[in-house]
PDB file of C-alpha atoms in Angstrom:
ATOM      1  CA  MET A   1     137.784   7.750 -88.477  1.00 67.00           C
ATOM      2  CA  PRO A   2     134.541   8.850 -86.790  1.00 72.00           C
ATOM      3  CA  THR A   3     132.895  12.111 -87.735  1.00 81.00           C
ATOM      4  CA  ALA A   4     133.227  15.157 -85.494  1.00 84.00           C
ATOM      5  CA  LYS A   5     129.550  14.884 -84.527  1.00 84.00           C
ATOM      6  CA  LYS A   6     129.940  11.262 -83.506  1.00 85.00           C
ATOM      7  CA  THR A   7     133.088  12.038 -81.518  1.00 88.00           C
ATOM      8  CA  LEU A   8     131.465  14.910 -79.632  1.00 91.00           C
ATOM      9  CA  THR A   9     128.290  12.928 -78.974  1.00 90.00           C
ATOM     10  CA  PHE A  10     130.063   9.934 -77.510  1.00 90.00           C
ATOM     11  CA  LEU A  11     132.497  12.105 -75.571  1.00 93.00           C
ATOM     12  CA  LEU A  12     129.488  13.779 -73.945  1.00 94.00           C
ATOM     13  CA  SER A  13     128.139  10.328 -73.086  1.00 93.00           C
ATOM     14  CA  PHE A  14     131.564   9.411 -71.761  1.00 95.00           C
ATOM     15  CA  VAL A  15     131.428  12.387 -69.394  1.00 96.00           C
ATOM     16  CA  THR A  16     128.010  11.386 -68.011  1.00 96.00           C
ATOM     17  CA  SER A  17     128.906   7.698 -67.630  1.00 95.00           C
ATOM     18  CA  LEU A  18     132.241   8.561 -66.015  1.00 96.00           C
ATOM     19  CA  GLY A  19     130.345  10.916 -63.721  1.00 96.00           C
ATOM     20  CA  ALA A  20     128.112   8.019 -62.645  1.00 96.00           C
ATOM     21  CA  PHE A  21     131.215   5.951 -61.870  1.00 97.00           C
ATOM     22  CA  ILE A  22     132.786   8.749 -59.804  1.00 97.00           C
ATOM     23  CA  VAL A  23     129.585   9.362 -57.828  1.00 97.00           C
ATOM     24  CA  LEU A  24     129.286   5.636 -57.064  1.00 96.00           C
ATOM     25  CA  CYS A  25     132.878   5.588 -55.798  1.00 96.00           C
ATOM     26  CA  PHE A  26     132.015   8.554 -53.569  1.00 96.00           C
ATOM     27  CA  VAL A  27     128.840   7.077 -52.089  1.00 95.00           C
ATOM     28  CA  LEU A  28     130.579   3.762 -51.447  1.00 94.00           C
ATOM     29  CA  ALA A  29     133.378   5.461 -49.506  1.00 93.00           C
ATOM     30  CA  THR A  30     131.302   7.916 -47.449  1.00 94.00           C
ATOM     31  CA  GLN A  31     129.400   7.303 -44.225  1.00 92.00           C
ATOM     32  CA  GLN A  32     126.448   9.635 -44.764  1.00 93.00           C
ATOM     33  CA  TRP A  33     123.926   7.038 -45.942  1.00 96.00           C
ATOM     34  CA  ILE A  34     121.720   7.176 -42.867  1.00 96.00           C
ATOM     35  CA  ARG A  35     121.499   8.728 -39.424  1.00 95.00           C
ATOM     36  CA  SER A  36     119.475   6.758 -36.895  1.00 92.00           C
ATOM     37  CA  THR A  37     118.449   8.010 -33.477  1.00 90.00           C
ATOM     38  CA  ILE A  38     117.507   5.199 -31.113  1.00 87.00           C
ATOM     39  CA  ALA A  39     115.770   6.152 -27.864  1.00 85.00           C
ATOM     40  CA  ILE A  40     117.018   4.217 -24.827  1.00 79.00           C
ATOM     41  CA  ASN A  41     115.153   3.882 -21.524  1.00 74.00           C
ATOM     42  CA  ASP A  42     116.160   1.550 -18.725  1.00 66.00           C
ATOM     43  CA  SER A  43     116.238   1.583 -14.925  1.00 61.00           C
ATOM     44  CA  SER A  44     119.607   3.334 -14.628  1.00 61.00           C
ATOM     45  CA  SER A  45     119.576   5.905 -17.405  1.00 62.00           C
ATOM     46  CA  ASN A  46     117.763   7.119 -20.471  1.00 73.00           C
ATOM     47  CA  GLY A  47     118.759   8.999 -23.565  1.00 79.00           C
ATOM     48  CA  SER A  48     119.554   8.031 -27.127  1.00 84.00           C
ATOM     49  CA  VAL A  49     122.116   6.368 -29.321  1.00 86.00           C
ATOM     50  CA  ILE A  50     122.875   8.177 -32.569  1.00 91.00           C
ATOM     51  CA  ILE A  51     124.402   6.097 -35.346  1.00 93.00           C
ATOM     52  CA  THR A  52     125.580   7.496 -38.657  1.00 95.00           C
ATOM     53  CA  TYR A  53     126.918   5.000 -41.160  1.00 96.00           C
ATOM     54  CA  GLY A  54     127.350   4.023 -44.780  1.00 95.00           C
ATOM     55  CA  LEU A  55     127.893   0.711 -46.477  1.00 95.00           C
ATOM     56  CA  LEU A  56     131.360   0.117 -45.040  1.00 94.00           C
ATOM     57  CA  ARG A  57     131.960   2.283 -41.975  1.00 95.00           C
ATOM     58  CA  GLY A  58     130.131   4.405 -39.452  1.00 95.00           C
ATOM     59  CA  LYS A  59     130.292   6.142 -36.101  1.00 94.00           C
ATOM     60  CA  SER A  60     128.013   6.342 -33.097  1.00 92.00           C
ATOM     61  CA  ILE A  61     127.574   8.384 -29.955  1.00 89.00           C
ATOM     62  CA  GLN A  62     125.519   7.842 -26.824  1.00 84.00           C
ATOM     63  CA  GLU A  63     123.713  10.874 -25.423  1.00 79.00           C
ATOM     64  CA  LEU A  64     122.163  10.693 -21.950  1.00 73.00           C
ATOM     65  CA  ASN A  65     119.435  13.002 -20.704  1.00 69.00           C
ATOM     66  CA  HIS A  66     121.461  14.101 -17.647  1.00 62.00           C
ATOM     67  CA  GLY A  67     124.028  15.710 -19.932  1.00 55.00           C
ATOM     68  CA  LEU A  68     126.701  13.087 -20.246  1.00 56.00           C
ATOM     69  CA  ALA A  69     127.760  11.768 -23.606  1.00 57.00           C
ATOM     70  CA  GLU A  70     130.045   8.921 -24.484  1.00 62.00           C
ATOM     71  CA  SER A  71     132.828   9.604 -26.991  1.00 64.00           C
ATOM     72  CA  ASP A  72     132.323   8.684 -30.622  1.00 80.00           C
ATOM     73  CA  LYS A  73     132.736   5.063 -31.611  1.00 87.00           C
ATOM     74  CA  ASN A  74     134.014   4.318 -35.097  1.00 92.00           C
ATOM     75  CA  PHE A  75     133.081   0.901 -36.417  1.00 93.00           C
ATOM     76  CA  GLU A  76     133.048  -1.345 -39.455  1.00 94.00           C
ATOM     77  CA  VAL A  77     129.461  -2.198 -40.379  1.00 94.00           C
ATOM     78  CA  LEU A  78     130.010  -5.817 -41.449  1.00 93.00           C
ATOM     79  CA  GLY A  79     132.560  -6.371 -38.690  1.00 92.00           C
ATOM     80  CA  THR A  80     130.100  -5.209 -36.034  1.00 92.00           C
ATOM     81  CA  LEU A  81     127.170  -7.307 -37.210  1.00 90.00           C
ATOM     82  CA  THR A  82     127.121 -11.006 -36.361  1.00 85.00           C
ATOM     83  CA  ASN A  83     125.922 -13.735 -38.703  1.00 79.00           C
ATOM     84  CA  SER A  84     122.366 -12.472 -38.988  1.00 85.00           C
ATOM     85  CA  SER A  85     119.816 -11.556 -41.603  1.00 91.00           C
ATOM     86  CA  PRO A  86     120.752  -7.816 -41.526  1.00 92.00           C
ATOM     87  CA  LYS A  87     124.414  -8.678 -42.144  1.00 93.00           C
ATOM     88  CA  THR A  88     123.570 -10.995 -45.055  1.00 94.00           C
ATOM     89  CA  LEU A  89     121.324  -8.447 -46.738  1.00 95.00           C
ATOM     90  CA  HIS A  90     123.821  -5.659 -46.137  1.00 96.00           C
ATOM     91  CA  SER A  91     126.460  -7.773 -47.882  1.00 96.00           C
ATOM     92  CA  VAL A  92     124.089  -8.182 -50.826  1.00 96.00           C
ATOM     93  CA  VAL A  93     123.637  -4.383 -50.937  1.00 97.00           C
ATOM     94  CA  ILE A  94     127.408  -3.920 -51.198  1.00 96.00           C
ATOM     95  CA  VAL A  95     127.611  -6.535 -53.963  1.00 97.00           C
ATOM     96  CA  PHE A  96     124.915  -4.812 -56.030  1.00 97.00           C
ATOM     97  CA  LEU A  97     126.587  -1.428 -55.632  1.00 97.00           C
ATOM     98  CA  ALA A  98     129.893  -2.970 -56.706  1.00 96.00           C
ATOM     99  CA  LEU A  99     128.152  -4.408 -59.785  1.00 97.00           C
ATOM    100  CA  GLY A 100     126.741  -0.971 -60.546  1.00 96.00           C
ATOM    101  CA  LEU A 101     130.227   0.490 -60.178  1.00 96.00           C
ATOM    102  CA  PHE A 102     131.667  -2.074 -62.587  1.00 97.00           C
ATOM    103  CA  SER A 103     128.859  -1.503 -65.097  1.00 96.00           C
ATOM    104  CA  SER A 104     129.414   2.271 -65.009  1.00 96.00           C
ATOM    105  CA  LEU A 105     133.099   1.748 -65.669  1.00 96.00           C
ATOM    106  CA  LEU A 106     132.336  -0.456 -68.667  1.00 95.00           C
ATOM    107  CA  SER A 107     129.801   2.077 -69.945  1.00 94.00           C
ATOM    108  CA  ALA A 108     132.442   4.797 -69.731  1.00 95.00           C
ATOM    109  CA  GLY A 109     134.905   2.561 -71.579  1.00 93.00           C
ATOM    110  CA  PHE A 110     132.427   1.756 -74.336  1.00 93.00           C
ATOM    111  CA  THR A 111     131.455   5.386 -74.886  1.00 93.00           C
ATOM    112  CA  PHE A 112     135.101   6.436 -75.097  1.00 92.00           C
ATOM    113  CA  CYS A 113     135.809   3.580 -77.514  1.00 90.00           C
ATOM    114  CA  ASN A 114     132.958   4.757 -79.745  1.00 87.00           C
ATOM    115  CA  SER A 115     134.260   8.327 -79.730  1.00 87.00           C
ATOM    116  CA  VAL A 116     137.501   7.256 -81.455  1.00 87.00           C
ATOM    117  CA  SER A 117     136.316   4.331 -83.609  1.00 84.00           C
ATOM    118  CA  ASN A 118     133.320   3.024 -85.553  1.00 79.00           C
ATOM    119  CA  PRO A 119     132.211  -0.304 -84.017  1.00 71.00           C
ATOM    120  CA  TYR A 120     128.588   0.110 -85.083  1.00 67.00           C
ATOM    121  CA  GLN A 121     127.937  -3.520 -85.943  1.00 69.00           C
ATOM    122  CA  THR A 122     129.282  -5.131 -82.759  1.00 81.00           C
ATOM    123  CA  PHE A 123     128.412  -5.203 -79.085  1.00 84.00           C
ATOM    124  CA  LEU A 124     131.114  -2.556 -78.588  1.00 84.00           C
ATOM    125  CA  GLY A 125     128.781  -0.060 -80.280  1.00 87.00           C
ATOM    126  CA  PRO A 126     125.645   1.631 -78.961  1.00 89.00           C
ATOM    127  CA  THR A 127     124.154  -1.718 -77.914  1.00 91.00           C
ATOM    128  CA  GLY A 128     126.958  -2.165 -75.417  1.00 91.00           C
ATOM    129  CA  VAL A 129     126.456   1.348 -74.071  1.00 92.00           C
ATOM    130  CA  TYR A 130     122.726   0.705 -73.622  1.00 94.00           C
ATOM    131  CA  THR A 131     123.448  -2.576 -71.857  1.00 95.00           C
ATOM    132  CA  TRP A 132     126.010  -1.344 -69.344  1.00 95.00           C
ATOM    133  CA  SER A 133     124.272   1.959 -68.621  1.00 96.00           C
ATOM    134  CA  GLY A 134     120.994   0.132 -68.089  1.00 96.00           C
ATOM    135  CA  LEU A 135     122.636  -2.427 -65.803  1.00 97.00           C
ATOM    136  CA  SER A 136     124.353   0.293 -63.799  1.00 97.00           C
ATOM    137  CA  ALA A 137     121.073   2.142 -63.268  1.00 96.00           C
ATOM    138  CA  SER A 138     119.283  -1.108 -62.378  1.00 97.00           C
ATOM    139  CA  PHE A 139     121.921  -2.263 -59.904  1.00 97.00           C
ATOM    140  CA  THR A 140     121.959   1.158 -58.259  1.00 97.00           C
ATOM    141  CA  PHE A 141     118.180   1.202 -57.907  1.00 97.00           C
ATOM    142  CA  ILE A 142     118.214  -2.304 -56.393  1.00 97.00           C
ATOM    143  CA  THR A 143     120.896  -1.122 -53.958  1.00 97.00           C
ATOM    144  CA  MET A 144     118.638   1.694 -52.764  1.00 96.00           C
ATOM    145  CA  VAL A 145     115.620  -0.564 -52.338  1.00 97.00           C
ATOM    146  CA  LEU A 146     117.551  -3.259 -50.467  1.00 97.00           C
ATOM    147  CA  PHE A 147     119.226  -0.747 -48.170  1.00 97.00           C
ATOM    148  CA  VAL A 148     115.905   0.826 -47.200  1.00 96.00           C
ATOM    149  CA  GLY A 149     114.333  -2.604 -46.763  1.00 95.00           C
ATOM    150  CA  ASN A 150     117.183  -3.793 -44.570  1.00 95.00           C
ATOM    151  CA  THR A 151     117.013  -0.651 -42.449  1.00 94.00           C
ATOM    152  CA  GLN A 152     113.248  -0.618 -42.008  1.00 92.00           C
ATOM    153  CA  SER A 153     112.310  -4.303 -41.993  1.00 91.00           C
ATOM    154  CA  ASN A 154     115.425  -5.983 -40.602  1.00 90.00           C
ATOM    155  CA  HIS A 155     116.156  -3.170 -38.102  1.00 90.00           C
ATOM    156  CA  LEU A 156     119.756  -2.775 -39.184  1.00 93.00           C
ATOM    157  CA  SER A 157     120.395   0.310 -37.032  1.00 91.00           C
ATOM    158  CA  GLU A 158     118.929  -1.330 -33.934  1.00 89.00           C
ATOM    159  CA  GLU A 159     121.115  -4.377 -34.525  1.00 90.00           C
ATOM    160  CA  LEU A 160     124.200  -2.181 -34.740  1.00 91.00           C
ATOM    161  CA  ALA A 161     123.241  -0.292 -31.570  1.00 87.00           C
ATOM    162  CA  GLN A 162     122.781  -3.531 -29.677  1.00 86.00           C
ATOM    163  CA  LYS A 163     126.240  -4.763 -30.721  1.00 88.00           C
ATOM    164  CA  LEU A 164     127.946  -1.441 -30.026  1.00 87.00           C
ATOM    165  CA  TYR A 165     126.263  -0.942 -26.644  1.00 82.00           C
ATOM    166  CA  PRO A 166     125.608  -4.388 -25.139  1.00 81.00           C
ATOM    167  CA  LEU A 167     124.562  -2.783 -21.826  1.00 74.00           C
ATOM    168  CA  TYR A 168     121.373  -1.645 -23.577  1.00 66.00           C
ATOM    169  CA  PRO A 169     119.577  -4.718 -24.920  1.00 62.00           C
ATOM    170  CA  ALA A 170     116.755  -4.559 -27.415  1.00 59.00           C
ATOM    171  CA  THR A 171     114.174  -4.435 -24.623  1.00 53.00           C
ATOM    172  CA  THR A 172     115.383  -0.963 -23.606  1.00 58.00           C
ATOM    173  CA  GLN A 173     114.988   0.529 -27.101  1.00 63.00           C
ATOM    174  CA  GLN A 174     111.949   2.788 -27.148  1.00 70.00           C
ATOM    175  CA  GLY A 175     111.801   3.765 -30.815  1.00 78.00           C
ATOM    176  CA  THR A 176     113.989   4.697 -33.747  1.00 86.00           C
ATOM    177  CA  SER A 177     113.906   7.570 -36.222  1.00 90.00           C
ATOM    178  CA  HIS A 178     115.832   7.467 -39.509  1.00 92.00           C
ATOM    179  CA  THR A 179     117.141  10.277 -41.684  1.00 94.00           C
ATOM    180  CA  TYR A 180     118.700   9.288 -44.995  1.00 96.00           C
ATOM    181  CA  GLY A 181     121.812  11.281 -45.799  1.00 95.00           C
ATOM    182  CA  TYR A 182     123.226  12.818 -48.956  1.00 95.00           C
ATOM    183  CA  SER A 183     125.259   9.720 -49.815  1.00 95.00           C
ATOM    184  CA  PHE A 184     122.040   7.735 -50.132  1.00 96.00           C
ATOM    185  CA  TRP A 185     120.276  10.356 -52.244  1.00 96.00           C
ATOM    186  CA  LEU A 186     123.262  10.730 -54.564  1.00 96.00           C
ATOM    187  CA  THR A 187     122.455   7.281 -55.903  1.00 96.00           C
ATOM    188  CA  LEU A 188     119.505   8.934 -57.657  1.00 97.00           C
ATOM    189  CA  LEU A 189     122.042  11.104 -59.473  1.00 97.00           C
ATOM    190  CA  VAL A 190     123.790   7.937 -60.655  1.00 96.00           C
ATOM    191  CA  ILE A 191     120.547   6.633 -62.135  1.00 97.00           C
ATOM    192  CA  LEU A 192     119.910  10.005 -63.801  1.00 97.00           C
ATOM    193  CA  LEU A 193     123.404  10.124 -65.319  1.00 97.00           C
ATOM    194  CA  ASN A 194     122.978   6.635 -66.758  1.00 96.00           C
ATOM    195  CA  VAL A 195     119.624   7.606 -68.237  1.00 96.00           C
ATOM    196  CA  VAL A 196     121.171  10.717 -69.793  1.00 96.00           C
ATOM    197  CA  THR A 197     123.968   8.596 -71.287  1.00 95.00           C
ATOM    198  CA  THR A 198     121.424   6.318 -72.927  1.00 94.00           C
ATOM    199  CA  VAL A 199     119.217   9.168 -74.162  1.00 94.00           C
ATOM    200  CA  ILE A 200     122.165  10.926 -75.811  1.00 93.00           C
ATOM    201  CA  ILE A 201     123.056   7.810 -77.797  1.00 92.00           C
ATOM    202  CA  ILE A 202     119.417   7.153 -78.717  1.00 92.00           C
ATOM    203  CA  PHE A 203     119.051  10.650 -80.177  1.00 90.00           C
ATOM    204  CA  TYR A 204     122.323  10.267 -82.064  1.00 87.00           C
ATOM    205  CA  GLN A 205     121.261   6.911 -83.498  1.00 84.00           C
ATOM    206  CA  LYS A 206     117.881   8.324 -84.498  1.00 84.00           C
ATOM    207  CA  ALA A 207     119.487  11.299 -86.276  1.00 77.00           C
ATOM    208  CA  ARG A 208     121.934   8.954 -88.007  1.00 73.00           C
ATOM    209  CA  TYR A 209     119.110   6.723 -89.221  1.00 69.00           C
ATOM    210  CA  GLN A 210     117.146   9.703 -90.572  1.00 74.00           C
ATOM    211  CA  ARG A 211     120.232  10.964 -92.388  1.00 73.00           C
ATOM    212  CA  LYS A 212     120.681   7.583 -94.050  1.00 70.00           C
ATOM    213  CA  GLN A 213     117.037   7.581 -95.107  1.00 71.00           C
ATOM    214  CA  GLU A 214     117.384  11.018 -96.669  1.00 69.00           C
ATOM    215  CA  GLN A 215     120.492   9.929 -98.568  1.00 68.00           C
ATOM    216  CA  ARG A 216     118.641   6.899 -99.901  1.00 68.00           C
ATOM    217  CA  LYS A 217     115.631   8.844-101.232  1.00 62.00           C
ATOM    218  CA  PRO A 218     117.429  10.496-104.215  1.00 58.00           C
ATOM    219  CA  MET A 219     118.572   7.066-105.392  1.00 54.00           C
ATOM    220  CA  GLU A 220     115.056   5.642-105.129  1.00 54.00           C
ATOM    221  CA  SER A 221     113.500   8.542-107.075  1.00 55.00           C
ATOM    222  CA  ALA A 222     116.198   8.759-109.758  1.00 51.00           C
ATOM    223  CA  PRO A 223     115.395   7.382-113.286  1.00 57.00           C
ATOM    224  CA  ARG A 224     116.548   3.828-113.874  1.00 54.00           C
ATOM    225  CA  ASP A 225     118.659   4.897-116.882  1.00 52.00           C
ATOM    226  CA  GLY A 226     120.394   7.488-114.768  1.00 48.00           C
ATOM    227  CA  ILE A 227     121.231   4.891-112.139  1.00 45.00           C
ATOM    228  CA  LEU A 228     122.687   2.521-114.791  1.00 46.00           C
ATOM    229  CA  PHE A 229     124.951   5.173-116.226  1.00 44.00           C
TER     230      PHE A 229
END
């Protein structure tokens, strides 16, 4: 059976890794990743299209300068995009976030396993926790970078606006402003939680190693005759 200190340490790591998993589930399901305001100006009307969306779903509204506004449109992000570079990269973003979600789940499983057993010498031990927590943090960071790159470089929001409002082609778009929402910034919390999980185990392993060294010193300094008898 594990010691009380080991159980408490790994249970604390279990809480942080499970927290990372829960936050990733939340950010995947919510739509508050980004809010884009696209200015529209053509011969018949001018105003803006406001699109708020996440990785899976979003909504948009058209606001005209003479006071009229079109009702909200709810849409599926991948279903709205055609076979284009923004759609491909957005699919990759979802895949990386799903990998981060899976890695966080495995990290939570490994930490819980360590809290009730002693698999020090196998991959189920701290090495496994380091691996899955590190992968979860890495996948989450890549997700953030790819999402920003797709939004800024591939003009993801403009592509969505063009598909949702075909009466306003790209030539009528006069500029876009982006505001990243809380769902996007919560991914930083996921990275932090994974780092905390790893740091907790590192400190525990370091303390365990020092304790073993201290237990070994009396044997090394004891007289040889005393050791024999």
